[in-house]
Short mmCIF file of C-alpha atoms in Angstrom, two decimals:
data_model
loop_
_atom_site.label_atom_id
_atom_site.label_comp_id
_atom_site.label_asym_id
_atom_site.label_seq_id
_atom_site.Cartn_x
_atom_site.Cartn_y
_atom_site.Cartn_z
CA UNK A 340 32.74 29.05 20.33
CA UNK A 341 29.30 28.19 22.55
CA UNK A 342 27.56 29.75 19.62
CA UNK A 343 28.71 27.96 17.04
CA UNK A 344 28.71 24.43 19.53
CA UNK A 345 24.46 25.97 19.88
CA UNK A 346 24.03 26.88 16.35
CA UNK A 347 25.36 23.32 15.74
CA UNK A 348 23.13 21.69 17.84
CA UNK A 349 20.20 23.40 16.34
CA UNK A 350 20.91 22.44 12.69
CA UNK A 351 21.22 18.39 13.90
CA UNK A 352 17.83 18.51 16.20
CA UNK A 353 15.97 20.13 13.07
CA UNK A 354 17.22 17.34 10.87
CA UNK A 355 16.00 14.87 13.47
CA UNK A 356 12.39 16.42 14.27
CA UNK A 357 12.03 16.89 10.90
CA UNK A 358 13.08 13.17 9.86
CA UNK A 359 10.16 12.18 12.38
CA UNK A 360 7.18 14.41 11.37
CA UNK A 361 7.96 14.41 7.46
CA UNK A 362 6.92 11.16 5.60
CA UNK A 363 9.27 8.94 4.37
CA UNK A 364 9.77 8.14 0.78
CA UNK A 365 11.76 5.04 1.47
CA UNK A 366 9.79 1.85 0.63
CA UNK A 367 7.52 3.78 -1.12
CA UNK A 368 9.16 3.49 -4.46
CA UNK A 369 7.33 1.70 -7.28
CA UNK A 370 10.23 -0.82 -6.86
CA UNK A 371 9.25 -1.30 -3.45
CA UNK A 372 5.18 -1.55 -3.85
CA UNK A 373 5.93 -4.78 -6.74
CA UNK A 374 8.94 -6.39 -5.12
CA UNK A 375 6.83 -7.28 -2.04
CA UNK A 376 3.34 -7.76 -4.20
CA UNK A 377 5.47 -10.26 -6.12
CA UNK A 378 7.16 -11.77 -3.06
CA UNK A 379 3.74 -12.94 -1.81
CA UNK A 380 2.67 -14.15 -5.38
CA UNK A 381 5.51 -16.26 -5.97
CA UNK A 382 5.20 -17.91 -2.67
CA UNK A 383 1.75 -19.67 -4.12
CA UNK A 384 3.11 -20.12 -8.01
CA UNK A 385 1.35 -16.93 -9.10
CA UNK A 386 3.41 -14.94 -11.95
CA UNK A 387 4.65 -11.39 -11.30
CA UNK A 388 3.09 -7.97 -11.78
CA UNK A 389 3.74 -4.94 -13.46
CA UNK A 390 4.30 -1.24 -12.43
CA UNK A 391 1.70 0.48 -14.84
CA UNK A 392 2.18 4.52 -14.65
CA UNK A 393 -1.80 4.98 -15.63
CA UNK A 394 -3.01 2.55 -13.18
CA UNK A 395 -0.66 4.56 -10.14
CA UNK A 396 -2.06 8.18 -11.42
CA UNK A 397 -5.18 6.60 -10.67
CA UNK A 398 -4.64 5.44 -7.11
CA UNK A 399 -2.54 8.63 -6.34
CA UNK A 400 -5.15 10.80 -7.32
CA UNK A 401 -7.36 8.76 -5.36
CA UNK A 402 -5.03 8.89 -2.40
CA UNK A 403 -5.15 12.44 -2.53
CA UNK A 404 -9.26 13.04 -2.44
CA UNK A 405 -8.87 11.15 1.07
CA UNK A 406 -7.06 13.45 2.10
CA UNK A 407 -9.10 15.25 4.35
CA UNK A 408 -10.65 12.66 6.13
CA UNK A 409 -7.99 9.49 5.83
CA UNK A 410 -11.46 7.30 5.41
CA UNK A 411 -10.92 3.73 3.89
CA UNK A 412 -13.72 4.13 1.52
CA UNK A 413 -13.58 2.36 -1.92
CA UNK A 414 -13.21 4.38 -5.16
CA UNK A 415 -16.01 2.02 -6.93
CA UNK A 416 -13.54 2.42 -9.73
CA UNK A 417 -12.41 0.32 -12.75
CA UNK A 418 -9.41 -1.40 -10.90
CA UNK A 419 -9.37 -4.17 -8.03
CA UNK A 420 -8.45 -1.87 -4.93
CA UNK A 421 -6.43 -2.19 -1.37
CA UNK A 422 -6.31 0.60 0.99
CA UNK A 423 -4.90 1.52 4.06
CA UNK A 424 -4.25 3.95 6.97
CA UNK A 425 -2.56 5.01 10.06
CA UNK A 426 -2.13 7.40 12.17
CA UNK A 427 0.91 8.40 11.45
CA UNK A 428 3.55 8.03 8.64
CA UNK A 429 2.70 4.32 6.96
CA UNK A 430 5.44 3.05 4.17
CA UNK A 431 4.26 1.15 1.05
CA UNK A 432 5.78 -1.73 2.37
CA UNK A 433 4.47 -2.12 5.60
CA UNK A 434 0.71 -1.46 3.92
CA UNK A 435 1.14 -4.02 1.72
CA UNK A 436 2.57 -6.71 4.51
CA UNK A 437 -0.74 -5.90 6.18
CA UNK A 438 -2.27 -7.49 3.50
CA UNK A 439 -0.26 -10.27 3.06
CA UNK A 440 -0.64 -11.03 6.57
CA UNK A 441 -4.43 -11.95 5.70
CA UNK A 442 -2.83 -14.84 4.19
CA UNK A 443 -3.19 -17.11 7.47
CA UNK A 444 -7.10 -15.82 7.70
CA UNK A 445 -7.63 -18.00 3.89
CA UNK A 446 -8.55 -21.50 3.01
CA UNK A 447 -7.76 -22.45 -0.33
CA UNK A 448 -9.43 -26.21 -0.73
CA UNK A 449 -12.67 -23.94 0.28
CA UNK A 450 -11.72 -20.55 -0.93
CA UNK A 451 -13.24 -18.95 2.30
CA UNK A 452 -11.87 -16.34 4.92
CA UNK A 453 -11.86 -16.84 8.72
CA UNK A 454 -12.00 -13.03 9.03
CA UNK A 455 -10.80 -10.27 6.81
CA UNK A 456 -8.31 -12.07 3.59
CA UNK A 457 -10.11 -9.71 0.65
CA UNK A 458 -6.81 -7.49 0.37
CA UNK A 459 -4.50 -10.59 0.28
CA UNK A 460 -6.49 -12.34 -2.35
CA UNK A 461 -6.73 -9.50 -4.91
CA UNK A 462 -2.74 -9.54 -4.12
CA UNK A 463 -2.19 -12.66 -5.42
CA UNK A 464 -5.49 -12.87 -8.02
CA UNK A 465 -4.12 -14.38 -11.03
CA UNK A 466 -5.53 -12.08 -13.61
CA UNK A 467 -3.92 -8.70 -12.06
CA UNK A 468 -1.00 -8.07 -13.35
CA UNK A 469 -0.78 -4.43 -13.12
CA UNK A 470 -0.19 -2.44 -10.25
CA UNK A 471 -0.14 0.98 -9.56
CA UNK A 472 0.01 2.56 -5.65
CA UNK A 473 -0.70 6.11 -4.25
CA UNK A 474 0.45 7.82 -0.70
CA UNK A 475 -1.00 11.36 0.97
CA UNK A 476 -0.43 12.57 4.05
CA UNK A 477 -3.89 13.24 5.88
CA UNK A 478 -4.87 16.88 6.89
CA UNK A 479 -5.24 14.43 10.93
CA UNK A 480 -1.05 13.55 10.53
CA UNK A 481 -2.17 9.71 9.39
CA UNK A 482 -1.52 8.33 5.99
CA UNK A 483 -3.37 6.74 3.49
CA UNK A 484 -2.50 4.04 1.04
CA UNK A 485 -4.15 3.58 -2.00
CA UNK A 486 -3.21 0.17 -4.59
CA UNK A 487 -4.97 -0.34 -7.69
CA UNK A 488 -4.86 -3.62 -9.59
CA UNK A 489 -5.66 -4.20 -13.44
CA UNK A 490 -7.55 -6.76 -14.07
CA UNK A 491 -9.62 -6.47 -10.40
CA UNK A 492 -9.63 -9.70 -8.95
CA UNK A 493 -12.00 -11.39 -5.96
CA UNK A 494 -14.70 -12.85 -7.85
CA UNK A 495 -17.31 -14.21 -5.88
CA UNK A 496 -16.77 -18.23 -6.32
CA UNK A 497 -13.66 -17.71 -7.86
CA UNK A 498 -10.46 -18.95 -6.65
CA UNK A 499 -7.55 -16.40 -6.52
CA UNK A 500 -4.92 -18.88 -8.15
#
């Protein structure tokens, strides 16, 4: 019976360890990355994006060159582009509150930044309305995030909305 109570135990801290070292797929869904994109659009009157399947291929592969260093360096691709990194395990949706949270760094009436507010304005550019997002898991244990936008946005003297 101690065998089985041991073998038991076993299975259920594997699960657990396993639950903490392996990243998540929850709010990482496609769902997930334009629900909370269009969250922070609506709340200044902008319309809602799109999931595009071409645009996320692009940011996924992307996602997976950085792998082996997890450095926020820009593709210099075709789309606008938000990135981000941790550590450890990052979800979609905490990446793109990051961004979002540049929000308080903005003045609209002068469309200027008190600090970093480039990621929040391509969020809510008025021109992008396609979105795709890529995840990998860094060779270091950190993650990297990787959200392309179609049409790219932050124009220099252009306001966002």
């Amino acid at each position: 019976m101690e065998a089985i109570s041991n073998f038991r135990f076993l299975i259920i801290l594997a699960t657990f360890v396993g639950a903490l070292i392996l990243p998540s797929k929850a709010q990482d869904s496609p769902q997930d990355y334009v629900r909370v994109h269009n969250e922070a659009r609506a709340g200044v009157g902008v319309g809602p994006m799109q999931w595009d399947e071409r645009v996320a291929a692009v940011a996924q592969s992307y996602a997976d060159q950085r792998r082996s260093d997890c450095n926020l360096i820009h593709s210099s691709g075709h789309y606008g582009e938000n990135l981000a990194k941790s550590g450890g395990d990052l979800s979609g949706i905490r990446a793109v509150n990051l961004w979002v949270e540049e929000k308080a760094n903005y003045n609209y009436p002068s469309n200027t930044c008190k600090g970093e507010c480039g990621h929040y304005t391509q969020i809510v550019w008025r021109s992008s309305v396609k979105l795709g997002c890529g995840k990998a898991r860094c060779k270091n244990g950190g993650t990297i995030i990787v959200c392309n936008y179609d049409a790219p946005g932050n124009y220099v003297n252009e306001k966002p909305y």
